[in-house]
Amino acid sequence: MDKLVTIIGGGGFIGRYAARELARAGWRIRIAAREPKAAFFVRPQAALGQLSFATCDIRNAGSVARAVDGSDAVVNLVGILKGNFQAFHVDGARHVAEAAAQAGAETLVHVSAIGADPASASDYAASKGEGEAAVRAAFPQATILRPSIVFGPEDDFVNRFARLQGLLPVVPIVRPEARFQPVYVRDVAQAVAAAVSGQGRGETFELGGPEEITMDGLNRRIAGAIGRKAFLPLPDALTGLMAKATGWLPFAPITHDQWTMLGVPSVARGPGLKELGITPTPLDAVTDGWLVQYRRHGRFTADAAA
């Protein structure tokens, strides 16, 4: 194969895994990022000469056009959890779709999120929905992937809770009844590779793991792996007020918009991993391999649940 795929935001959490899957499939890969040097760690995922890098700021249409020039396929992995959602999720997504169309790319894969809806009360989810609409307008046959919470060794979700459990004697749980369908990062990467190959072109897929779990259940699952047991589920009325009062601070643990977003189940509906030929990986099948670092005595912790 002598085809080029450009991965916008390829130096992120999902990007390293997507690059590996696409390299195995024989694609030439271009990683486009604001700071390409920060993405050099991806190089071992590909063979010599199979991987290149480009500077790209998704907020700048000209920058995106230069980055995707000559591409047969384009993948947009860029997303933020707080900040200027309009610039990254809407305008940036439009820039990528327009540039991909102008470059004559056969395929565009846009990674969004479950819950994307222009009418959502969450600014994050609303921007994701508006971004999908902008992508469809510029590149009608784009394939949209909507993952639930993505977990893996480098994630900032499961690891965050594990760190908190190691630091605090009692862990407060915000939105204990919030529901997720955690999806393994390698499964998401395989979905990206399948979509780049042309599977499900023009369709939308919601990517979730094999089980639903609440925020409370997730924390208790993590605790079972690392030997921690003390929790304090907090009422929504209290945490909502706290998030509204302090969420604007630079180092706030949760913004009010994130709190609002947790009120909408992140659960897959409709076509998903199985329709792309991928068997979802259970959370427990892989997390123990890296959560061991959070046990008091590593692998020798006696009170870690079996």
mmCIF file of C-alpha atoms in Angstrom:
data_model
loop_
_atom_site.group_PDB
_atom_site.id
_atom_site.type_symbol
_atom_site.label_atom_id
_atom_site.label_comp_id
_atom_site.label_asym_id
_atom_site.label_seq_id
_atom_site.Cartn_x
_atom_site.Cartn_y
_atom_site.Cartn_z
ATOM 1 C CA MET A 1 0.000 0.000 0.000
ATOM 2 C CA ASP A 2 1.276 3.481 -0.818
ATOM 3 C CA LYS A 3 -1.447 5.594 0.746
ATOM 4 C CA LEU A 4 -1.049 8.438 3.216
ATOM 5 C CA VAL A 5 -3.214 9.062 6.277
ATOM 6 C CA THR A 6 -2.821 12.279 8.238
ATOM 7 C CA ILE A 7 -3.777 12.099 11.910
ATOM 8 C CA ILE A 8 -4.653 15.521 13.299
ATOM 9 C CA GLY A 9 -3.873 15.410 17.010
ATOM 10 C CA GLY A 10 -1.934 12.194 16.520
ATOM 11 C CA GLY A 11 0.360 12.896 19.456
ATOM 12 C CA GLY A 12 -2.418 12.429 22.001
ATOM 13 C CA PHE A 13 -3.666 9.497 24.059
ATOM 14 C CA ILE A 14 -5.648 7.814 21.262
ATOM 15 C CA GLY A 15 -3.210 8.933 18.567
ATOM 16 C CA ARG A 16 -0.348 6.641 19.552
ATOM 17 C CA TYR A 17 -2.630 3.602 19.369
ATOM 18 C CA ALA A 18 -4.267 4.698 16.118
ATOM 19 C CA ALA A 19 -0.832 5.176 14.560
ATOM 20 C CA ARG A 20 0.141 1.645 15.566
ATOM 21 C CA GLU A 21 -2.980 0.093 14.041
ATOM 22 C CA LEU A 22 -2.646 2.068 10.816
ATOM 23 C CA ALA A 23 1.060 1.240 10.553
ATOM 24 C CA ARG A 24 0.240 -2.449 10.864
ATOM 25 C CA ALA A 25 -2.274 -2.028 8.059
ATOM 26 C CA GLY A 26 0.476 -0.634 5.820
ATOM 27 C CA TRP A 27 -0.467 3.057 5.705
ATOM 28 C CA ARG A 28 2.081 5.836 5.496
ATOM 29 C CA ILE A 29 1.327 8.085 8.441
ATOM 30 C CA ARG A 30 1.669 11.804 8.991
ATOM 31 C CA ILE A 31 1.241 13.001 12.575
ATOM 32 C CA ALA A 32 -0.011 16.608 12.605
ATOM 33 C CA ALA A 33 0.250 18.482 15.903
ATOM 34 C CA ARG A 34 0.845 21.968 17.263
ATOM 35 C CA GLU A 35 4.182 20.798 18.704
ATOM 36 C CA PRO A 36 5.410 17.931 16.487
ATOM 37 C CA LYS A 37 8.458 17.297 18.703
ATOM 38 C CA ALA A 38 6.099 16.445 21.559
ATOM 39 C CA ALA A 39 4.692 13.654 19.377
ATOM 40 C CA PHE A 40 8.039 12.050 18.517
ATOM 41 C CA PHE A 41 7.332 9.290 21.041
ATOM 42 C CA VAL A 42 4.984 7.817 18.411
ATOM 43 C CA ARG A 43 7.924 6.946 16.128
ATOM 44 C CA PRO A 44 8.448 3.393 17.466
ATOM 45 C CA GLN A 45 4.901 2.523 16.390
ATOM 46 C CA ALA A 46 5.893 2.507 12.705
ATOM 47 C CA ALA A 47 8.629 1.176 10.458
ATOM 48 C CA LEU A 48 11.535 3.290 9.250
ATOM 49 C CA GLY A 49 10.284 5.844 6.725
ATOM 50 C CA GLN A 50 6.614 5.036 7.393
ATOM 51 C CA LEU A 51 6.003 7.973 9.729
ATOM 52 C CA SER A 52 6.398 11.723 9.278
ATOM 53 C CA PHE A 53 5.386 14.834 11.224
ATOM 54 C CA ALA A 54 3.783 18.173 10.393
ATOM 55 C CA THR A 55 2.997 21.328 12.324
ATOM 56 C CA CYS A 56 -0.724 21.980 12.550
ATOM 57 C CA ASP A 57 -2.953 24.258 14.617
ATOM 58 C CA ILE A 58 -6.546 23.168 14.061
ATOM 59 C CA ARG A 59 -7.720 26.717 14.737
ATOM 60 C CA ASN A 60 -5.894 27.949 11.629
ATOM 61 C CA ALA A 61 -7.454 26.861 8.326
ATOM 62 C CA GLY A 62 -4.255 27.438 6.341
ATOM 63 C CA SER A 63 -2.232 25.381 8.808
ATOM 64 C CA VAL A 64 -4.674 22.490 8.499
ATOM 65 C CA ALA A 65 -4.709 22.674 4.693
ATOM 66 C CA ARG A 66 -0.912 22.415 4.564
ATOM 67 C CA ALA A 67 -0.918 19.497 6.997
ATOM 68 C CA VAL A 68 -3.401 17.362 5.035
ATOM 69 C CA ASP A 69 -2.139 18.183 1.550
ATOM 70 C CA GLY A 70 -1.690 14.988 -0.462
ATOM 71 C CA SER A 71 -3.546 12.799 2.033
ATOM 72 C CA ASP A 72 -5.661 9.842 0.962
ATOM 73 C CA ALA A 73 -7.322 9.769 4.383
ATOM 74 C CA VAL A 74 -7.594 12.172 7.297
ATOM 75 C CA VAL A 75 -8.370 11.470 10.961
ATOM 76 C CA ASN A 76 -9.344 14.218 13.403
ATOM 77 C CA LEU A 77 -8.633 13.292 17.036
ATOM 78 C CA VAL A 78 -8.543 16.806 18.489
ATOM 79 C CA GLY A 79 -10.683 17.446 21.547
ATOM 80 C CA ILE A 80 -10.525 19.464 24.754
ATOM 81 C CA LEU A 81 -12.386 19.104 28.061
ATOM 82 C CA LYS A 82 -12.443 22.791 28.942
ATOM 83 C CA GLY A 83 -11.602 26.036 27.232
ATOM 84 C CA ASN A 84 -12.666 27.430 23.875
ATOM 85 C CA PHE A 85 -14.882 24.624 22.591
ATOM 86 C CA GLN A 86 -16.004 26.688 19.596
ATOM 87 C CA ALA A 87 -12.447 27.100 18.319
ATOM 88 C CA PHE A 88 -11.465 23.431 18.604
ATOM 89 C CA HIS A 89 -14.657 21.374 18.334
ATOM 90 C CA VAL A 90 -16.604 23.455 15.806
ATOM 91 C CA ASP A 91 -14.363 25.763 13.784
ATOM 92 C CA GLY A 92 -11.428 23.365 14.002
ATOM 93 C CA ALA A 93 -13.532 20.404 12.917
ATOM 94 C CA ARG A 94 -14.806 22.456 9.988
ATOM 95 C CA HIS A 95 -11.262 23.393 8.993
ATOM 96 C CA VAL A 96 -10.247 19.720 8.918
ATOM 97 C CA ALA A 97 -13.289 18.630 6.902
ATOM 98 C CA GLU A 98 -12.899 21.444 4.368
ATOM 99 C CA ALA A 99 -9.173 20.789 4.007
ATOM 100 C CA ALA A 100 -9.743 17.042 3.557
ATOM 101 C CA ALA A 101 -12.293 17.718 0.828
ATOM 102 C CA GLN A 102 -10.015 20.235 -0.881
ATOM 103 C CA ALA A 103 -7.105 17.766 -0.743
ATOM 104 C CA GLY A 104 -9.228 15.125 -2.457
ATOM 105 C CA ALA A 105 -9.021 12.695 0.452
ATOM 106 C CA GLU A 106 -11.113 9.571 -0.025
ATOM 107 C CA THR A 107 -11.905 9.206 3.667
ATOM 108 C CA LEU A 108 -12.373 11.454 6.681
ATOM 109 C CA VAL A 109 -12.741 9.973 10.168
ATOM 110 C CA HIS A 110 -13.968 12.438 12.776
ATOM 111 C CA VAL A 111 -13.725 11.368 16.422
ATOM 112 C CA SER A 112 -16.459 13.017 18.469
ATOM 113 C CA ALA A 113 -18.085 11.799 21.720
ATOM 114 C CA ILE A 114 -21.199 10.035 22.921
ATOM 115 C CA GLY A 115 -23.736 12.677 23.923
ATOM 116 C CA ALA A 116 -22.809 15.061 21.100
ATOM 117 C CA ASP A 117 -25.911 17.201 20.609
ATOM 118 C CA PRO A 118 -26.214 20.851 19.530
ATOM 119 C CA ALA A 119 -29.156 21.207 21.939
ATOM 120 C CA SER A 120 -27.287 19.850 24.967
ATOM 121 C CA ALA A 121 -27.160 21.848 28.202
ATOM 122 C CA SER A 122 -23.422 21.059 28.312
ATOM 123 C CA ASP A 123 -21.258 23.395 26.254
ATOM 124 C CA TYR A 124 -18.865 20.512 25.600
ATOM 125 C CA ALA A 125 -21.559 18.196 24.225
ATOM 126 C CA ALA A 126 -23.237 21.008 22.289
ATOM 127 C CA SER A 127 -19.933 21.946 20.623
ATOM 128 C CA LYS A 128 -19.329 18.310 19.728
ATOM 129 C CA GLY A 129 -22.756 18.170 18.079
ATOM 130 C CA GLU A 130 -22.173 21.419 16.191
ATOM 131 C CA GLY A 131 -18.787 20.110 15.113
ATOM 132 C CA GLU A 132 -20.345 16.960 13.674
ATOM 133 C CA ALA A 133 -22.800 19.095 11.693
ATOM 134 C CA ALA A 134 -19.944 21.231 10.343
ATOM 135 C CA VAL A 135 -18.059 18.098 9.296
ATOM 136 C CA ARG A 136 -21.082 16.628 7.525
ATOM 137 C CA ALA A 137 -21.659 19.920 5.669
ATOM 138 C CA ALA A 138 -18.090 20.031 4.342
ATOM 139 C CA PHE A 139 -17.480 16.286 3.883
ATOM 140 C CA PRO A 140 -20.845 14.434 3.699
ATOM 141 C CA GLN A 141 -19.276 10.956 3.596
ATOM 142 C CA ALA A 142 -17.220 11.457 6.756
ATOM 143 C CA THR A 143 -17.302 8.593 9.251
ATOM 144 C CA ILE A 144 -18.034 9.785 12.777
ATOM 145 C CA LEU A 145 -16.882 7.817 15.824
ATOM 146 C CA ARG A 146 -18.375 8.643 19.207
ATOM 147 C CA PRO A 147 -16.504 6.905 22.044
ATOM 148 C CA SER A 148 -17.656 6.744 25.645
ATOM 149 C CA ILE A 149 -14.985 7.283 28.323
ATOM 150 C CA VAL A 150 -11.745 5.880 26.873
ATOM 151 C CA PHE A 151 -9.477 3.980 29.250
ATOM 152 C CA GLY A 152 -5.911 2.745 28.926
ATOM 153 C CA PRO A 153 -2.508 2.926 30.640
ATOM 154 C CA GLU A 154 -2.006 6.612 29.775
ATOM 155 C CA ASP A 155 -5.586 7.818 30.347
ATOM 156 C CA ASP A 156 -6.525 10.761 32.555
ATOM 157 C CA PHE A 157 -9.704 9.177 33.921
ATOM 158 C CA VAL A 158 -9.117 5.817 35.581
ATOM 159 C CA ASN A 159 -5.622 6.952 36.573
ATOM 160 C CA ARG A 160 -6.955 10.157 38.102
ATOM 161 C CA PHE A 161 -9.305 8.287 40.410
ATOM 162 C CA ALA A 162 -6.596 5.777 41.304
ATOM 163 C CA ARG A 163 -4.246 8.625 42.261
ATOM 164 C CA LEU A 164 -6.952 10.244 44.395
ATOM 165 C CA GLN A 165 -7.581 6.989 46.182
ATOM 166 C CA GLY A 166 -3.891 6.800 46.974
ATOM 167 C CA LEU A 167 -3.766 10.366 48.312
ATOM 168 C CA LEU A 168 -7.007 10.733 50.276
ATOM 169 C CA PRO A 169 -8.154 8.698 53.276
ATOM 170 C CA VAL A 170 -11.753 9.022 52.076
ATOM 171 C CA VAL A 171 -12.551 9.612 48.388
ATOM 172 C CA PRO A 172 -15.527 11.911 47.663
ATOM 173 C CA ILE A 173 -17.527 10.722 44.644
ATOM 174 C CA VAL A 174 -19.153 13.377 42.484
ATOM 175 C CA ARG A 175 -22.215 12.296 40.494
ATOM 176 C CA PRO A 176 -22.137 8.724 41.881
ATOM 177 C CA GLU A 177 -25.007 7.621 39.636
ATOM 178 C CA ALA A 178 -23.436 8.930 36.404
ATOM 179 C CA ARG A 179 -23.317 6.097 33.876
ATOM 180 C CA PHE A 180 -20.539 5.189 31.439
ATOM 181 C CA GLN A 181 -19.635 2.409 29.056
ATOM 182 C CA PRO A 182 -15.823 2.568 29.274
ATOM 183 C CA VAL A 183 -14.097 1.605 26.039
ATOM 184 C CA TYR A 184 -10.506 0.385 25.745
ATOM 185 C CA VAL A 185 -8.185 2.703 23.828
ATOM 186 C CA ARG A 186 -6.937 -0.086 21.549
ATOM 187 C CA ASP A 187 -10.511 -0.909 20.572
ATOM 188 C CA VAL A 188 -11.033 2.746 19.647
ATOM 189 C CA ALA A 189 -7.792 2.684 17.638
ATOM 190 C CA GLN A 190 -8.967 -0.405 15.777
ATOM 191 C CA ALA A 191 -12.239 1.366 15.028
ATOM 192 C CA VAL A 192 -10.272 4.307 13.613
ATOM 193 C CA ALA A 193 -8.239 1.951 11.420
ATOM 194 C CA ALA A 194 -11.376 0.155 10.229
ATOM 195 C CA ALA A 195 -13.021 3.473 9.348
ATOM 196 C CA VAL A 196 -9.901 4.703 7.537
ATOM 197 C CA SER A 197 -10.001 1.523 5.448
ATOM 198 C CA GLY A 198 -13.504 2.481 4.318
ATOM 199 C CA GLN A 199 -15.732 0.457 6.638
ATOM 200 C CA GLY A 200 -18.968 2.240 7.458
ATOM 201 C CA ARG A 201 -18.134 5.259 5.307
ATOM 202 C CA GLY A 202 -20.601 8.070 5.965
ATOM 203 C CA GLU A 203 -22.037 6.421 9.093
ATOM 204 C CA THR A 204 -21.906 7.252 12.793
ATOM 205 C CA PHE A 205 -20.698 4.660 15.327
ATOM 206 C CA GLU A 206 -20.998 4.887 19.119
ATOM 207 C CA LEU A 207 -18.120 3.088 20.775
ATOM 208 C CA GLY A 208 -18.626 1.523 24.192
ATOM 209 C CA GLY A 209 -17.146 -1.383 26.097
ATOM 210 C CA PRO A 210 -19.034 -4.562 27.017
ATOM 211 C CA GLU A 211 -20.538 -3.195 30.250
ATOM 212 C CA GLU A 212 -22.210 -0.146 31.747
ATOM 213 C CA ILE A 213 -20.922 1.128 35.072
ATOM 214 C CA THR A 214 -21.745 4.026 37.397
ATOM 215 C CA MET A 215 -19.242 6.543 38.740
ATOM 216 C CA ASP A 216 -19.609 4.918 42.147
ATOM 217 C CA GLY A 217 -19.131 1.453 40.655
ATOM 218 C CA LEU A 218 -16.070 2.555 38.694
ATOM 219 C CA ASN A 219 -14.377 3.930 41.810
ATOM 220 C CA ARG A 220 -15.137 0.758 43.729
ATOM 221 C CA ARG A 221 -13.783 -1.325 40.844
ATOM 222 C CA ILE A 222 -10.552 0.667 40.935
ATOM 223 C CA ALA A 223 -10.422 0.321 44.708
ATOM 224 C CA GLY A 224 -10.701 -3.440 44.401
ATOM 225 C CA ALA A 225 -7.659 -3.443 42.131
ATOM 226 C CA ILE A 226 -5.470 -1.302 44.386
ATOM 227 C CA GLY A 227 -6.698 -2.218 47.858
ATOM 228 C CA ARG A 228 -8.541 0.979 48.874
ATOM 229 C CA LYS A 229 -12.023 0.985 50.368
ATOM 230 C CA ALA A 230 -13.222 4.320 51.832
ATOM 231 C CA PHE A 231 -15.737 6.383 49.810
ATOM 232 C CA LEU A 232 -18.137 9.250 50.362
ATOM 233 C CA PRO A 233 -20.749 9.608 47.582
ATOM 234 C CA LEU A 234 -21.813 13.267 47.529
ATOM 235 C CA PRO A 235 -25.343 14.510 46.718
ATOM 236 C CA ASP A 236 -25.769 16.115 43.296
ATOM 237 C CA ALA A 237 -27.282 19.294 44.772
ATOM 238 C CA LEU A 238 -24.131 19.927 46.801
ATOM 239 C CA THR A 239 -21.588 19.105 44.074
ATOM 240 C CA GLY A 240 -23.540 21.152 41.528
ATOM 241 C CA LEU A 241 -23.250 24.225 43.733
ATOM 242 C CA MET A 242 -19.568 23.545 44.363
ATOM 243 C CA ALA A 243 -18.821 23.134 40.663
ATOM 244 C CA LYS A 244 -20.671 26.345 39.845
ATOM 245 C CA ALA A 245 -18.882 28.312 42.552
ATOM 246 C CA THR A 246 -15.339 27.033 41.969
ATOM 247 C CA GLY A 247 -15.312 25.365 38.537
ATOM 248 C CA TRP A 248 -14.000 28.501 36.841
ATOM 249 C CA LEU A 249 -10.747 28.362 38.843
ATOM 250 C CA PRO A 250 -7.666 27.191 36.858
ATOM 251 C CA PHE A 251 -7.054 24.112 39.033
ATOM 252 C CA ALA A 252 -10.649 23.241 39.915
ATOM 253 C CA PRO A 253 -11.178 19.440 40.030
ATOM 254 C CA ILE A 254 -14.343 19.740 37.927
ATOM 255 C CA THR A 255 -15.986 22.542 35.972
ATOM 256 C CA HIS A 256 -19.713 23.166 36.086
ATOM 257 C CA ASP A 257 -19.942 22.133 32.435
ATOM 258 C CA GLN A 258 -18.223 18.818 33.198
ATOM 259 C CA TRP A 259 -20.629 18.323 36.109
ATOM 260 C CA THR A 260 -23.543 18.980 33.748
ATOM 261 C CA MET A 261 -22.128 16.558 31.189
ATOM 262 C CA LEU A 262 -21.976 13.782 33.781
ATOM 263 C CA GLY A 263 -25.762 14.015 34.054
ATOM 264 C CA VAL A 264 -26.125 12.509 30.568
ATOM 265 C CA PRO A 265 -25.342 8.762 30.327
ATOM 266 C CA SER A 266 -22.257 8.083 28.199
ATOM 267 C CA VAL A 267 -23.709 4.828 26.916
ATOM 268 C CA ALA A 268 -23.508 3.550 23.331
ATOM 269 C CA ARG A 269 -26.716 3.190 21.328
ATOM 270 C CA GLY A 270 -26.957 1.886 17.776
ATOM 271 C CA PRO A 271 -24.056 0.688 15.586
ATOM 272 C CA GLY A 272 -20.723 0.384 17.369
ATOM 273 C CA LEU A 273 -17.610 -1.733 17.748
ATOM 274 C CA LYS A 274 -19.247 -5.028 16.816
ATOM 275 C CA GLU A 275 -20.483 -3.593 13.515
ATOM 276 C CA LEU A 276 -16.858 -2.670 12.765
ATOM 277 C CA GLY A 277 -15.742 -6.222 13.519
ATOM 278 C CA ILE A 278 -14.203 -5.425 16.923
ATOM 279 C CA THR A 279 -14.846 -7.364 20.131
ATOM 280 C CA PRO A 280 -15.079 -4.911 23.069
ATOM 281 C CA THR A 281 -12.471 -5.402 25.803
ATOM 282 C CA PRO A 282 -13.707 -5.555 29.431
ATOM 283 C CA LEU A 283 -12.292 -3.046 31.896
ATOM 284 C CA ASP A 284 -11.082 -5.745 34.287
ATOM 285 C CA ALA A 285 -9.228 -7.598 31.526
ATOM 286 C CA VAL A 286 -6.524 -4.943 31.225
ATOM 287 C CA THR A 287 -6.589 -2.432 34.087
ATOM 288 C CA ASP A 288 -4.826 -4.604 36.656
ATOM 289 C CA GLY A 289 -1.668 -4.518 34.548
ATOM 290 C CA TRP A 290 -1.106 -0.820 35.216
ATOM 291 C CA LEU A 291 -3.190 -0.069 38.329
ATOM 292 C CA VAL A 292 -0.678 -2.150 40.293
ATOM 293 C CA GLN A 293 1.472 1.006 40.530
ATOM 294 C CA TYR A 294 -1.125 2.550 42.855
ATOM 295 C CA ARG A 295 -1.063 -0.261 45.419
ATOM 296 C CA ARG A 296 0.731 0.574 48.650
ATOM 297 C CA HIS A 297 3.228 -2.246 48.147
ATOM 298 C CA GLY A 298 2.901 -2.801 44.407
ATOM 299 C CA ARG A 299 2.254 -6.384 43.370
ATOM 300 C CA PHE A 300 2.828 -7.553 46.931
ATOM 301 C CA THR A 301 -0.195 -5.750 48.393
ATOM 302 C CA ALA A 302 -2.106 -8.393 50.280
ATOM 303 C CA ASP A 303 -5.410 -6.537 50.608
ATOM 304 C CA ALA A 304 -5.980 -5.982 46.857
ATOM 305 C CA ALA A 305 -9.192 -7.735 45.850
ATOM 306 C CA ALA A 306 -8.801 -10.806 43.716
#
